Tab-separated table of C-alpha atoms in Angstrom:
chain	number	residue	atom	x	y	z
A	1419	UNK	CA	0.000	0.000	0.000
A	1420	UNK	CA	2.997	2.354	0.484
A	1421	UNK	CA	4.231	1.437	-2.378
A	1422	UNK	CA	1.049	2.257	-4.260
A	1423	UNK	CA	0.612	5.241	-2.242
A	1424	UNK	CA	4.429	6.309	-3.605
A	1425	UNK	CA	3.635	5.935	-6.796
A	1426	UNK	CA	0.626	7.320	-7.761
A	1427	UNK	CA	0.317	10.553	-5.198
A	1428	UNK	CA	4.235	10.871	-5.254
A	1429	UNK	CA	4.049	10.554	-1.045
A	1430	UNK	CA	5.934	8.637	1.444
A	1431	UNK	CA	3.547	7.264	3.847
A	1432	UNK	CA	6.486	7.026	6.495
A	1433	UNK	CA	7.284	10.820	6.521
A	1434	UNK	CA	3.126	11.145	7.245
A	1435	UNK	CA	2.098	9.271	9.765
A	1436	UNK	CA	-1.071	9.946	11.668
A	1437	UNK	CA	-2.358	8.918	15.009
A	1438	UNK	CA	-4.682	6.101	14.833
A	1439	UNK	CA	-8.541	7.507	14.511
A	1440	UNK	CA	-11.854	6.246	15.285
A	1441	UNK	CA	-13.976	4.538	13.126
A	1442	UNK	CA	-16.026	7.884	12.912
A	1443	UNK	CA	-12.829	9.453	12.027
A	1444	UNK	CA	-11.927	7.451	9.088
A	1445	UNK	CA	-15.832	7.211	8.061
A	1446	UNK	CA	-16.032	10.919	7.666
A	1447	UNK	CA	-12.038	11.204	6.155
A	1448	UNK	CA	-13.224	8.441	3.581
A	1449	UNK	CA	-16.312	10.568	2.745
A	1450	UNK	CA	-14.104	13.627	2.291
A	1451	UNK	CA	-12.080	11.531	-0.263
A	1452	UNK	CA	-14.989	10.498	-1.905
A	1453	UNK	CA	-16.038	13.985	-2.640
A	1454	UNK	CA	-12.942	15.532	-3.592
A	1455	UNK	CA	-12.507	11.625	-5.711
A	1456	UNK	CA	-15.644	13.160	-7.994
A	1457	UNK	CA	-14.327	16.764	-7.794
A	1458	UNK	CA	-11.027	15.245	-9.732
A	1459	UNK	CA	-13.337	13.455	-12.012
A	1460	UNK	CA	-15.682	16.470	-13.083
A	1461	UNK	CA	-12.902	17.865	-14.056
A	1462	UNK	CA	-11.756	15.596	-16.919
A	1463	UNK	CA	-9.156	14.293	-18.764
A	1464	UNK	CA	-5.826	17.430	-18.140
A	1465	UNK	CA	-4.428	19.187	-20.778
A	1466	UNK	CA	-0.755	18.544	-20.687
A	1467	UNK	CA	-0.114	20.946	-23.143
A	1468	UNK	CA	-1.942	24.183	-21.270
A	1469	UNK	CA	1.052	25.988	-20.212
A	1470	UNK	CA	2.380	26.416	-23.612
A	1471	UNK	CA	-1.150	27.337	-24.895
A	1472	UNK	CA	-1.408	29.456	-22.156
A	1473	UNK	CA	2.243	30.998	-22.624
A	1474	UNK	CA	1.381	30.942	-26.757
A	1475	UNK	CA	-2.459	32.915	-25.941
A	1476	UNK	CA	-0.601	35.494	-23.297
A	1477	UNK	CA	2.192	36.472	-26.399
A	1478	UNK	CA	-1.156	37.374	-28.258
A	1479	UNK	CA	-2.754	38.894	-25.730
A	1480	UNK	CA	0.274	41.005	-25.279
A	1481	UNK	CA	1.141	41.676	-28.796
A	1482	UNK	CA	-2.710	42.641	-29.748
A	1483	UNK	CA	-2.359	44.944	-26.518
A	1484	UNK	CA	0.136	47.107	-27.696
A	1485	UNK	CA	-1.321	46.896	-31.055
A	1486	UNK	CA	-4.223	48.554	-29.691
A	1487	UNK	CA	-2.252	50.703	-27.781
A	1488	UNK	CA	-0.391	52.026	-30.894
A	1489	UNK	CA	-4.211	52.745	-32.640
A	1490	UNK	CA	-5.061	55.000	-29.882
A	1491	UNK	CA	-2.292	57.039	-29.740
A	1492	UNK	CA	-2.285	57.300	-33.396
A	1493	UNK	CA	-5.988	58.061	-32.816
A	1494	UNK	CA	-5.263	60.979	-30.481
A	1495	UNK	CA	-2.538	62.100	-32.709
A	1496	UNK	CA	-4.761	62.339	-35.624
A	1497	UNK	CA	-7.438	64.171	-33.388
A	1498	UNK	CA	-4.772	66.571	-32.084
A	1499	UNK	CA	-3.691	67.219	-36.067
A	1500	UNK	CA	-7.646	67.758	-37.254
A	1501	UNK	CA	-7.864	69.948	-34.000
A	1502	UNK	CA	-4.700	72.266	-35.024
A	1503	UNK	CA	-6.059	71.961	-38.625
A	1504	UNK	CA	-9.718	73.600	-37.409
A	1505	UNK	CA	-8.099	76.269	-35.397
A	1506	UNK	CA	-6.161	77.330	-38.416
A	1507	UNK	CA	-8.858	77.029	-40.776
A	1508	UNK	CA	-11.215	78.923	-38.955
A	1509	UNK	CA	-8.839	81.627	-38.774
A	1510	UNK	CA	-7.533	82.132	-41.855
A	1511	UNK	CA	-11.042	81.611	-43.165
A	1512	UNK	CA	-12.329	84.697	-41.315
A	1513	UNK	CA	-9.399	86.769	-41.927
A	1514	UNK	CA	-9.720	86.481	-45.917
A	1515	UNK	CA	-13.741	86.663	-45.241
A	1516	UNK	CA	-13.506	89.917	-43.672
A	1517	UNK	CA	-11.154	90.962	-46.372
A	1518	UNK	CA	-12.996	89.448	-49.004
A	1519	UNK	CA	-16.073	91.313	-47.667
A	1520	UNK	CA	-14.413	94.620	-47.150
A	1521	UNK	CA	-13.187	94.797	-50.799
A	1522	UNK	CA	-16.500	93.261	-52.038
A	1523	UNK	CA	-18.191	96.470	-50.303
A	1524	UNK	CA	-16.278	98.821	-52.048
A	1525	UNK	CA	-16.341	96.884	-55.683
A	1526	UNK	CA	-20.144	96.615	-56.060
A	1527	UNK	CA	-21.140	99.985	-55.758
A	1528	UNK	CA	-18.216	101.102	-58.058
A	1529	UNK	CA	-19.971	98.561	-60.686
A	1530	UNK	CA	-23.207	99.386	-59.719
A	1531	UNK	CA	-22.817	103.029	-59.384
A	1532	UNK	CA	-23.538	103.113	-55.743
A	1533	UNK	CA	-25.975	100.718	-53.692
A	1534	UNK	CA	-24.323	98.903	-51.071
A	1535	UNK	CA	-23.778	94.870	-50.699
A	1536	UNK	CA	-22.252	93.081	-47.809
A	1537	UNK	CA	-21.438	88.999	-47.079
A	1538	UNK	CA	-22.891	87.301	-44.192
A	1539	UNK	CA	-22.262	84.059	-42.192
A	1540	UNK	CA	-25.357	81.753	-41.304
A	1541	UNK	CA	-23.206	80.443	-38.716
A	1542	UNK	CA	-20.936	82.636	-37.114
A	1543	UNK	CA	-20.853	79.892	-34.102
A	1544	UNK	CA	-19.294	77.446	-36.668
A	1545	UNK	CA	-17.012	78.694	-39.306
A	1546	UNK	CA	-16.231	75.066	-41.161
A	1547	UNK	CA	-19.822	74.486	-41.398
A	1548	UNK	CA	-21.476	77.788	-41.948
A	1549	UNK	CA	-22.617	78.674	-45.088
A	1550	UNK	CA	-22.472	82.829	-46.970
A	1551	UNK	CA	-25.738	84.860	-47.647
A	1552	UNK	CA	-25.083	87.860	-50.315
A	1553	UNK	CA	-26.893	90.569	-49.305
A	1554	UNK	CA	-27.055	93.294	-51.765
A	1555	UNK	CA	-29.608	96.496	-52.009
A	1556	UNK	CA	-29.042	98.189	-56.173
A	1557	UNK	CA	-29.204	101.531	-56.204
A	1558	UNK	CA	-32.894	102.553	-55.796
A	1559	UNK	CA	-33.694	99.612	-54.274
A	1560	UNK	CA	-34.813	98.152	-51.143
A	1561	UNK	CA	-32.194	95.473	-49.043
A	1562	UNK	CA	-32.545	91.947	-50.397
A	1563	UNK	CA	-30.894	88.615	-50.929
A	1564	UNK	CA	-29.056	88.264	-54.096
A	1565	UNK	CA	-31.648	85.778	-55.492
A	1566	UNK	CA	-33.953	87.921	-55.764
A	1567	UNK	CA	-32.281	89.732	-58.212
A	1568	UNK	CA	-32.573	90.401	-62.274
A	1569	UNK	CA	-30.341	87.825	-63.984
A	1570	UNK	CA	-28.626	91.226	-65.288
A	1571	UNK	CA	-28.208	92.180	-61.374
A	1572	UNK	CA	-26.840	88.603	-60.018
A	1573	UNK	CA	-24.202	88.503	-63.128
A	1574	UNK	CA	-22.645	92.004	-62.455
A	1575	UNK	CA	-22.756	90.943	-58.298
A	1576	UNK	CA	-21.026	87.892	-59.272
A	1577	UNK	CA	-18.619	90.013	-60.842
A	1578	UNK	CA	-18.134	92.130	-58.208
A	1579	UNK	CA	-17.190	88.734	-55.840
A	1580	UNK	CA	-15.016	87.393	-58.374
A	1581	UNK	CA	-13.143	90.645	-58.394
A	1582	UNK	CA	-13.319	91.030	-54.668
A	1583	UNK	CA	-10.957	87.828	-54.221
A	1584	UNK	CA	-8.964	88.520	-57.058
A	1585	UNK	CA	-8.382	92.043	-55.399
A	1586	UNK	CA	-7.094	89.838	-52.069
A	1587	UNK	CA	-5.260	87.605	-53.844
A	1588	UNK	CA	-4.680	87.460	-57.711
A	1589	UNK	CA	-3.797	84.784	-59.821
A	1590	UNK	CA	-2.051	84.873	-63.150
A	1591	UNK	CA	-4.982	83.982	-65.154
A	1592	UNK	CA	-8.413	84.521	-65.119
A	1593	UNK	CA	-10.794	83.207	-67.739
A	1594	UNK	CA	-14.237	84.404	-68.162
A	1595	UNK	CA	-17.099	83.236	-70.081
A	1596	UNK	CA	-19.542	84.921	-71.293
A	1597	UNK	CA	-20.210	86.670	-67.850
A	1598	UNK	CA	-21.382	89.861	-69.597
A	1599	UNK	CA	-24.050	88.288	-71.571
A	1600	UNK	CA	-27.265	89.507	-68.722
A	1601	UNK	CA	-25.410	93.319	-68.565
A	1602	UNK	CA	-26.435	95.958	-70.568
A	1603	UNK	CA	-23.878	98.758	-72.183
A	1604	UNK	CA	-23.451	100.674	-69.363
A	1605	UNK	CA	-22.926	97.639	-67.095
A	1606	UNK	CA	-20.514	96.192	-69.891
A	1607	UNK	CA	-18.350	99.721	-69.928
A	1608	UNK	CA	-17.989	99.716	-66.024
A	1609	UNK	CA	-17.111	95.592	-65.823
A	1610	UNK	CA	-14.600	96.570	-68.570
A	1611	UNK	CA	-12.970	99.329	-67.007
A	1612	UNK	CA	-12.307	97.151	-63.752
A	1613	UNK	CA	-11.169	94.670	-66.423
A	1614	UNK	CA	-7.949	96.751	-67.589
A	1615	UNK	CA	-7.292	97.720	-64.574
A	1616	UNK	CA	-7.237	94.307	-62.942
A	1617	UNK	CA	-5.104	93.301	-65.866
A	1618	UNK	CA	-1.908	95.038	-64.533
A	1619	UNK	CA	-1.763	92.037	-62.049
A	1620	UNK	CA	-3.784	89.396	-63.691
A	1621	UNK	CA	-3.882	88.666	-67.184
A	1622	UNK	CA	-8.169	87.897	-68.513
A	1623	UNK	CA	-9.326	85.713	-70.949
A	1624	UNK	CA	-13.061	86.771	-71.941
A	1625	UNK	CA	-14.911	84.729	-73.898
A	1626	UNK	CA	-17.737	87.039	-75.308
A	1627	UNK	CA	-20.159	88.032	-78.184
A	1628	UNK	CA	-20.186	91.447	-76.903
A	1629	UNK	CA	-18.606	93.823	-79.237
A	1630	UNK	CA	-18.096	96.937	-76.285
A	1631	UNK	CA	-16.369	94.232	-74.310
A	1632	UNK	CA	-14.147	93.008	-77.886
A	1633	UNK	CA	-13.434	96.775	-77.923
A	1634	UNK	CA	-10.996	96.708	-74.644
A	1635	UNK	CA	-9.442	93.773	-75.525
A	1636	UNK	CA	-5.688	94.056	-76.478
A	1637	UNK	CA	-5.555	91.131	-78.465
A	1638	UNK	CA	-9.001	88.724	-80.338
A	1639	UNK	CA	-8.727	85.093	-81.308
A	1640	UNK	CA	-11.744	84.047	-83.205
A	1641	UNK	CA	-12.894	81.537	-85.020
A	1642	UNK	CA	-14.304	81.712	-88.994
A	1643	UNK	CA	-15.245	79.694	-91.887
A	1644	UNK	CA	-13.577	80.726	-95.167
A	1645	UNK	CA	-14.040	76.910	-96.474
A	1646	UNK	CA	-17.718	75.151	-95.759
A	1647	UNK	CA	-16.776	72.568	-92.956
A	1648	UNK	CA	-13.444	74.236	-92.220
A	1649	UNK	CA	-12.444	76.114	-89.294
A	1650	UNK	CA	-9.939	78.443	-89.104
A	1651	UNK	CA	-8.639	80.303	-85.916
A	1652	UNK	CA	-7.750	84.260	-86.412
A	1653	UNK	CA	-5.945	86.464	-83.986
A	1654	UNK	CA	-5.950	90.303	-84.104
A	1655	UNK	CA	-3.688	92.521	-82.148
A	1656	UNK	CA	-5.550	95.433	-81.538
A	1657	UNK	CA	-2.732	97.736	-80.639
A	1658	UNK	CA	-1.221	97.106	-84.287
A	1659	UNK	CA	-4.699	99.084	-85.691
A	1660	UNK	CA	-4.280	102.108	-83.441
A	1661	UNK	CA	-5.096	105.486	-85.649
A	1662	UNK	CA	-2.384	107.598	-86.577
A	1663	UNK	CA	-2.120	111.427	-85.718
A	1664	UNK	CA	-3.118	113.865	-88.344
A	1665	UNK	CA	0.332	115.137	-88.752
A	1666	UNK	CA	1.775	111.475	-89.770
């Protein structure tokens, strides 16, 4: 019994011995057995091979942890970019809008010969999201929003904000088509005189049927038919037809 003892529980009865007990003694030691006999048993066959699983599960664990941890800081780094990226936007945004609608105030009623026009936010709380009203009033006319207008009226106010900007901040090229189709003459002499000006800076390309506007241009490309079915593309220099004095 030693011996068996020995071998399976891996004890040496002689290093253990016990008084001698009861018979109610060993009764309720043999019932203890018994229970934790079944307690062995529910538990089933044992996994020799836990510890690595466990050891090849906690390298997982450990290497999907610092994944994760490497998301959220990239997370928070993003935020902290888009955060820096707002603050700038909304100020540069309202420094050129106030600029924008400084020069815009000036520019329409020069074009318009006088009136008054302004640009409003609809959400001054919320600069990336708000949106611009045009508020213009003609001359001899009451306050209104810019839809309201002739198609004459929006065209030359839509002048007067494309001009605004390029007033702020020009660009070397500027094409235009067929913007002063809605004006009438005196409209089309005002938008042209703003035109040479502007082209000290900026250089315009104006695509147009209007012959007052043709007659400000420096220089006409246009397109003709000398042949049925073939085009041909002319270009006049108009300073090369300027009138000579009487005394030449």
């Amino acid at each position: 019994m030693r011996e068996s003892v020995e071998e399976r529980y891996r004890v040496d009865l002689d290093e253990h011995q016990v008084p001698e007990a009861t018979e109610a003694e060993l009764e309720r030691q043999q019932g203890q057995l018994k229970q934790l006999l079944q307690r062995i048993e529910s538990l089933g066959e044992v996994n020799l091979t836990a510890i690595e699983e466990h050891r090849d599960q906690e390298e997982r664990y450990d290497f999907l942890t610092q994944q994760r941890d490497d998301l959220h800081r990239s997370l928070e780094d993003l935020q902290k970019a888009i955060n820096k990226i707002n603050r700038t936007t909304r100020r540069r945004f309202k420094e050129t809008f106030d600029l924008v609608n400084e020069k815009f105030q000036q520019v329409f009623p020069r074009l318009f010969r006088g009136g008054q026009a302004e640009l409003k936010l609809t959400d001054e709380d919320d600069l990336l999201q708000s949106g611009i009203e045009i508020v213009v009033q003609p001359p001899g006319k009451r306050l209104q929003n810019v839809n309201l207008l002739s198609g004459g009226e929006k065209a030359l106010t839509a002048v007067a904000l494309i001009f605004s900007l390029f007033l702020i901040k020009p660009t070397p090229f500027c094409v235009l088509d067929e913007v002063d189709a809605p004006l009438d003459d005196a409209n089309i002499d005002r938008f042209a005189e703003m035109v040479r000006e502007m082209s000290e800076v900026s250089q315009f390309i104006l695509i147009t049927h209007s012959k007052r506007t043709m007659a400000n241009a420096e220089t006409m490309y246009g397109v003709t038919m000398e042949e049925p079915g073939i085009s041909k593309i002319v270009s006049v220099r108009m300073t090369d037809f300027q009138p000579q004095n009487e005394t030449a």
